[in-house]
Tab-separated table of C-alpha atoms and ligand atoms in Angstrom:
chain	number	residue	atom	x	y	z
P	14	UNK	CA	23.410	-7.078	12.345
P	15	UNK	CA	25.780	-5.373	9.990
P	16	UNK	CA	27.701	-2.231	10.742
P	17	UNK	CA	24.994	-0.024	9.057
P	18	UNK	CA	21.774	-1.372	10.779
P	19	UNK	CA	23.552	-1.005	13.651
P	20	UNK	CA	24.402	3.080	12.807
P	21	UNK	CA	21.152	3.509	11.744
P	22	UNK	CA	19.704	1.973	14.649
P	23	UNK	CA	21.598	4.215	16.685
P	24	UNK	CA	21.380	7.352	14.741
P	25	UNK	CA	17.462	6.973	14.142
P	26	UNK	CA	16.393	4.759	17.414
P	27	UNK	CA	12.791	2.736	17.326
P	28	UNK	CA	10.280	2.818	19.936
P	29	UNK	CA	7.102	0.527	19.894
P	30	UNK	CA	4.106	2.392	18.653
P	31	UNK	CA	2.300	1.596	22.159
P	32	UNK	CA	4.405	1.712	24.872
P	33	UNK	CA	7.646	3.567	23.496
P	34	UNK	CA	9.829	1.287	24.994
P	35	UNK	CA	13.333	0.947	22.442
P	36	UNK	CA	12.673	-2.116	19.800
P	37	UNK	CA	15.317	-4.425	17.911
P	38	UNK	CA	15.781	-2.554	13.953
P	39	UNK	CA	12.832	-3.206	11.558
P	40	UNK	CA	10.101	-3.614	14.448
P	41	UNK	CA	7.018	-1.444	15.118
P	42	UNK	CA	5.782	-2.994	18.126
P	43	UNK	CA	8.040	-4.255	21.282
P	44	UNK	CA	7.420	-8.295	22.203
P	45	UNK	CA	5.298	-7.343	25.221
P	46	UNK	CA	2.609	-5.202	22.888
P	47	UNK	CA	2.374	-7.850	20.340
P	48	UNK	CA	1.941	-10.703	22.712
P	49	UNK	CA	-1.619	-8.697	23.724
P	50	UNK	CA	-3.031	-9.460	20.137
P	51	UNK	CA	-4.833	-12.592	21.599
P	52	UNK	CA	-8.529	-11.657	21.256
P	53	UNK	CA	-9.787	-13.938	18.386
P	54	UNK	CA	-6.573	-16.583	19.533
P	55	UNK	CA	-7.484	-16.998	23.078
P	56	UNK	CA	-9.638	-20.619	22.573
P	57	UNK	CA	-6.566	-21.957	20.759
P	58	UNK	CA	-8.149	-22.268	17.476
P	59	UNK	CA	-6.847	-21.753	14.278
P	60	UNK	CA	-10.209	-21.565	12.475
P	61	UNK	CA	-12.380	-18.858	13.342
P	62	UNK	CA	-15.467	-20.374	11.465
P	63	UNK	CA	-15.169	-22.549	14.086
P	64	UNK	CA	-16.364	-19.967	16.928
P	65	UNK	CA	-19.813	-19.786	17.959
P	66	UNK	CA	-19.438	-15.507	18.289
P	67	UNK	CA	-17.745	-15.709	14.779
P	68	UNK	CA	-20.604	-18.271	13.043
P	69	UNK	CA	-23.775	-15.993	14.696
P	70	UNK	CA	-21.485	-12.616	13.338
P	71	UNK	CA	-21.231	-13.616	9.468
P	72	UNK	CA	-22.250	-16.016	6.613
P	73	UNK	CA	-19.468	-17.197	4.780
P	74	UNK	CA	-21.341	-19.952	3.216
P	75	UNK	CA	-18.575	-20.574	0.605
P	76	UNK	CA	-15.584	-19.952	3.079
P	77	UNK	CA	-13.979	-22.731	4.566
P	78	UNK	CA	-11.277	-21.472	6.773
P	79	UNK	CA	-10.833	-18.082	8.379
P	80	UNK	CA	-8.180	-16.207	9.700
P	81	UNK	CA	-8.057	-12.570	11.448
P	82	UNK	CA	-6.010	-11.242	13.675
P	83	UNK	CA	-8.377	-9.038	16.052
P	84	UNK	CA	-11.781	-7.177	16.238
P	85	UNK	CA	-11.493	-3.868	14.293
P	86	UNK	CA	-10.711	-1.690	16.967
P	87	UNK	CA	-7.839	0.534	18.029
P	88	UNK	CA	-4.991	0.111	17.566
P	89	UNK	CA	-5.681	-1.705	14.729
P	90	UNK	CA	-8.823	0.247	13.521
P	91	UNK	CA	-6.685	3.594	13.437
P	92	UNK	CA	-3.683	2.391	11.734
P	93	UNK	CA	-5.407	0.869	8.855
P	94	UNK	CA	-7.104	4.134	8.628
P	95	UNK	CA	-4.155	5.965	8.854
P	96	UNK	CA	-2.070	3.866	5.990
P	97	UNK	CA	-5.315	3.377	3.623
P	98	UNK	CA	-5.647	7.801	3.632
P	99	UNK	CA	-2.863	8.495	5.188
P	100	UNK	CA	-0.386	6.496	3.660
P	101	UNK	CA	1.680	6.169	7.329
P	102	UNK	CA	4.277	3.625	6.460
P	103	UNK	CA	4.184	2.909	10.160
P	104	UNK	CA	0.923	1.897	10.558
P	105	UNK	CA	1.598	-0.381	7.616
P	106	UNK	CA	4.894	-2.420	8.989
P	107	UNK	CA	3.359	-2.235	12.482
P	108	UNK	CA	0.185	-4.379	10.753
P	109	UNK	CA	2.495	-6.824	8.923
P	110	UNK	CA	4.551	-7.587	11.793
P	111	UNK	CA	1.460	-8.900	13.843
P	112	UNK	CA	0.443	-10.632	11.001
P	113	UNK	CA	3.636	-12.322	10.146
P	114	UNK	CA	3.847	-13.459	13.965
P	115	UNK	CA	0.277	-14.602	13.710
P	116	UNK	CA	0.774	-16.662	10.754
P	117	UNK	CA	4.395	-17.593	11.948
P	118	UNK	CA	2.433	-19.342	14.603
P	119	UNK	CA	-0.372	-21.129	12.940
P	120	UNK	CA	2.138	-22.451	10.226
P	121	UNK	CA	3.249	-24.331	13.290
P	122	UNK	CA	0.124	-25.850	14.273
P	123	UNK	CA	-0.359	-29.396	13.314
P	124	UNK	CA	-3.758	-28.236	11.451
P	125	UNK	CA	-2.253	-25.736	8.907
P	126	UNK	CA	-1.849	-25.653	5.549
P	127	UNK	CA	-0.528	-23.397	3.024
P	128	UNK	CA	-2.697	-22.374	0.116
P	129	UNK	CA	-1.864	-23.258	-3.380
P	130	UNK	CA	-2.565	-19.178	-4.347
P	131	UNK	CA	-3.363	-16.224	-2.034
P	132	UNK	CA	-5.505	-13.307	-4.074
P	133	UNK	CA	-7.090	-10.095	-3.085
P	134	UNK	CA	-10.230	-8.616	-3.616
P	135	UNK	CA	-9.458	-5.999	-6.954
P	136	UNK	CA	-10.187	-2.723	-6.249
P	137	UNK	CA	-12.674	-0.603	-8.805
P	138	UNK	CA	-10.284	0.441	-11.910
P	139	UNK	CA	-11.484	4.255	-10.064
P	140	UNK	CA	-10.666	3.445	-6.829
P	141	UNK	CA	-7.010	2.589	-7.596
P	142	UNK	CA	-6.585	5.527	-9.874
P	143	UNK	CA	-7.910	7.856	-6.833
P	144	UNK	CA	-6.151	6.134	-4.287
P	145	UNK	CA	-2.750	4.950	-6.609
P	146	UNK	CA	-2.275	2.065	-4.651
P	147	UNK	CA	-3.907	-1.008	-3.280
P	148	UNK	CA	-3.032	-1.171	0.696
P	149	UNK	CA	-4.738	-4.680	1.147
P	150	UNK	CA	-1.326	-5.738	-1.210
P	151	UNK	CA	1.416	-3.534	0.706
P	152	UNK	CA	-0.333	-4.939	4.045
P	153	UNK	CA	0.255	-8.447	3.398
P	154	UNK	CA	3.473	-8.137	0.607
P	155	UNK	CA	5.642	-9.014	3.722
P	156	UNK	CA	4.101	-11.465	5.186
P	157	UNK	CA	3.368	-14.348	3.012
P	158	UNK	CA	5.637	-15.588	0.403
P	159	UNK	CA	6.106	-13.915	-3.118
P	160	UNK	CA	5.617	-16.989	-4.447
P	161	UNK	CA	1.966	-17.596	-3.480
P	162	UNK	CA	0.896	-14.231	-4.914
P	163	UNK	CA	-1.203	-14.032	-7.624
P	164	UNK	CA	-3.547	-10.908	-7.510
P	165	UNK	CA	-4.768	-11.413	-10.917
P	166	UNK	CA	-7.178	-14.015	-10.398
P	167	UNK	CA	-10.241	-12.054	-9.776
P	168	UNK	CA	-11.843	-9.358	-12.042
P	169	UNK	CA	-14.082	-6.565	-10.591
P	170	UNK	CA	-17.028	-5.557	-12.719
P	171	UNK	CA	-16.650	-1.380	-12.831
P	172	UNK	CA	-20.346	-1.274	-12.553
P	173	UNK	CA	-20.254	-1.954	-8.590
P	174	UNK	CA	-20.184	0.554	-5.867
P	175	UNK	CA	-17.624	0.973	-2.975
P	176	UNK	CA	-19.440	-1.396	-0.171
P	177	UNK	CA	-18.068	0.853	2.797
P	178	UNK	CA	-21.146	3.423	2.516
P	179	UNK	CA	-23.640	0.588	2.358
P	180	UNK	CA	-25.650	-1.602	4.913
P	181	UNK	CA	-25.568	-5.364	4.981
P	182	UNK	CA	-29.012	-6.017	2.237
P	183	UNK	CA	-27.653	-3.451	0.206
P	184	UNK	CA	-23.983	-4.584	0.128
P	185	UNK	CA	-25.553	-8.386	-1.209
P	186	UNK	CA	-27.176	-6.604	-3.597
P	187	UNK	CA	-24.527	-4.702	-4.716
P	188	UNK	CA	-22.603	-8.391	-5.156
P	189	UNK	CA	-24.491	-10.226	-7.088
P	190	UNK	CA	-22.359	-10.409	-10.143
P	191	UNK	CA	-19.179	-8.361	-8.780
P	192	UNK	CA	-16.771	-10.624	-9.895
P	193	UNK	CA	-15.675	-12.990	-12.467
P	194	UNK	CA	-12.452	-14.545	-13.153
P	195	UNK	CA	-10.692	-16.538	-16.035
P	196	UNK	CA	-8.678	-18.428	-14.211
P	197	UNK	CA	-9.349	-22.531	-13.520
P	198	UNK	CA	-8.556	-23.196	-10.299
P	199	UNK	CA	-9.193	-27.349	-10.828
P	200	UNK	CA	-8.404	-28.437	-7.012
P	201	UNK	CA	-6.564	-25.424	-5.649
P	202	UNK	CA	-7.015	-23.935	-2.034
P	203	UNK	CA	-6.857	-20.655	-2.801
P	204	UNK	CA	-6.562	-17.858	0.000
P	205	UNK	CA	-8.531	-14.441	-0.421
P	206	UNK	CA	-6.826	-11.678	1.774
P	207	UNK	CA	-8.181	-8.471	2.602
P	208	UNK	CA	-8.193	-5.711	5.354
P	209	UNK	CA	-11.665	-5.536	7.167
P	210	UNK	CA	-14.052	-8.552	6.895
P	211	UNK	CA	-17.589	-6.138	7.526
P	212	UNK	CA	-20.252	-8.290	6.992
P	213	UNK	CA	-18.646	-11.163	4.608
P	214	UNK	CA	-20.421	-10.384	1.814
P	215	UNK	CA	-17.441	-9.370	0.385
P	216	UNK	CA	-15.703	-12.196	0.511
P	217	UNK	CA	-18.010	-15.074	0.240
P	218	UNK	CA	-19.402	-13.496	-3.315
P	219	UNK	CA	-15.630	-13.674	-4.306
P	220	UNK	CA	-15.222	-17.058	-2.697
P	221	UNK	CA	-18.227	-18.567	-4.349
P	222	UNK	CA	-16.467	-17.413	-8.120
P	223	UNK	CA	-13.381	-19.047	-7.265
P	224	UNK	CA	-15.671	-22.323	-6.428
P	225	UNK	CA	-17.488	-22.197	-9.212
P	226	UNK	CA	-14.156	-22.311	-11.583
P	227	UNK	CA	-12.902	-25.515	-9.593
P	228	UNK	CA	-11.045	-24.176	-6.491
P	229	UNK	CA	-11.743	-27.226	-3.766
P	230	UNK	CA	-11.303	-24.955	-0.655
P	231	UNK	CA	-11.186	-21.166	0.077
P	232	UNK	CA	-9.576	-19.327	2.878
P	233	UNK	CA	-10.115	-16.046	4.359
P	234	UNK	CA	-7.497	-13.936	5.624
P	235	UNK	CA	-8.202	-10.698	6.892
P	236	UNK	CA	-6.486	-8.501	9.336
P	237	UNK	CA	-9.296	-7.474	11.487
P	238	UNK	CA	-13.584	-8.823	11.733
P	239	UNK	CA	-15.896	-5.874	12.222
P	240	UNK	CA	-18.004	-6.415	15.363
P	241	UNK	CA	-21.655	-7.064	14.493
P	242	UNK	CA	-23.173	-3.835	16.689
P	243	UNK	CA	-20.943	-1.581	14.553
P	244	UNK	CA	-22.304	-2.647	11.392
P	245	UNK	CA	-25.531	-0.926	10.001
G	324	ZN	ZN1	5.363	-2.114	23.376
């Protein structure tokens, strides 16, 4: 630690967001909080499709691999909240750090594999004028490498609605041609990352583009699955 992390550190102290105990510089959330992030980790495995609770919860027909790091509840549910309206840089680096220790874990696992690309969902050309920024980006900017960015590959038609005030049959219907891209993706596993997988629909309508111009596998990587009684 150099001499002005360490003033810093002592001029401005940290304290984890949940138990206020004093953190190491540049963390949100002391070692004991973050090891309790086990909810969707608990069976050991590092593909959620692979759960029955997950598979009965939501069709991702075109998805082949799924990440997430909890149910959306609080915490979680209250700091993406609070950095997607808010804009609490808090609740933003205390996300990425459980992400980056989820993901420094499963790059460990004999299974894992990175993805040739990781994209995001666009946001409507209105939404990011309103809003001036896209938080799925600044969520996950830290915690994968630059140099598997590429947000560019999808294109959202401006004709479609926000999905967050819809229910499940209107949110397919909403999809059906949301997005397009111009990429060719001959081969590629590409990752898709997001905030809140609701119902899928989301996703899998992107995932099925990305099939369609040659990707051979599609990941989903979202910080937190919406349980099914919460969802209209
Ligand atoms: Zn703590």
């Amino acid at each position: 630690m150099d001499a002005f992390t360490k003033a810093c550190a002592w001029l401005f102290p940290q304290h984890c967001k949940l138990c206020h105990q004093s953190l190491r510089p540049a963390q949100q959330l002391c070692d004991y909080c973050c090891a309790q992030f086990t909810a969707l980790t608990d069976q050991g495995e590092t593909n959620l499709l692979l759960r029955a609770d997950v598979q009965r919860q939501f069709s991702l027909p075109d998805v082949d691999h799924l990440v997430a790091l909890d149910w959306y509840r609080p915490p979680l549910s209250l700091w993406l909240k609070q950095f997607k309206y808010e804009q609490r840089p808090y609740c933003q680096r205390a996300v990425s750090q459980l992400l980056a220790q989820q993901f420094a874990r499963l790059s460990m696992t004999a299974t894992w594999s990175w993805p040739d690309t990781a994209t995001v969902i666009p946001l409507t050309p209105s939404r990011l004028v309103w809003r001036g920024f896209n938080q799925v980006v600044q969520l996950w900017q830290e915690v994968l490498p630059q140099s598997l960015f590429d947000v560019n590959i999808l294109d959202r038609r401006t004709s479609c609605r926000p999905q967050a005030k819809l229910n499940a049959q209107q949110r397919r219907r909403n999809l059906g041609h949301a997005f397009s891209t111009n990429k060719t993706l001959h081969n590629q596993h590409v990752a898709i990352i997001d905030d809140v997988l609701t119902t899928g629909s989301t996703i899998n309508a992107a995932a099925r583009v990305l099939k369609q111009a040659g990707a051979s596998s599609v990941s989903a990587w979202v910080v937190c699955l919406t349980p099914k009684e919460t969802v209209q």
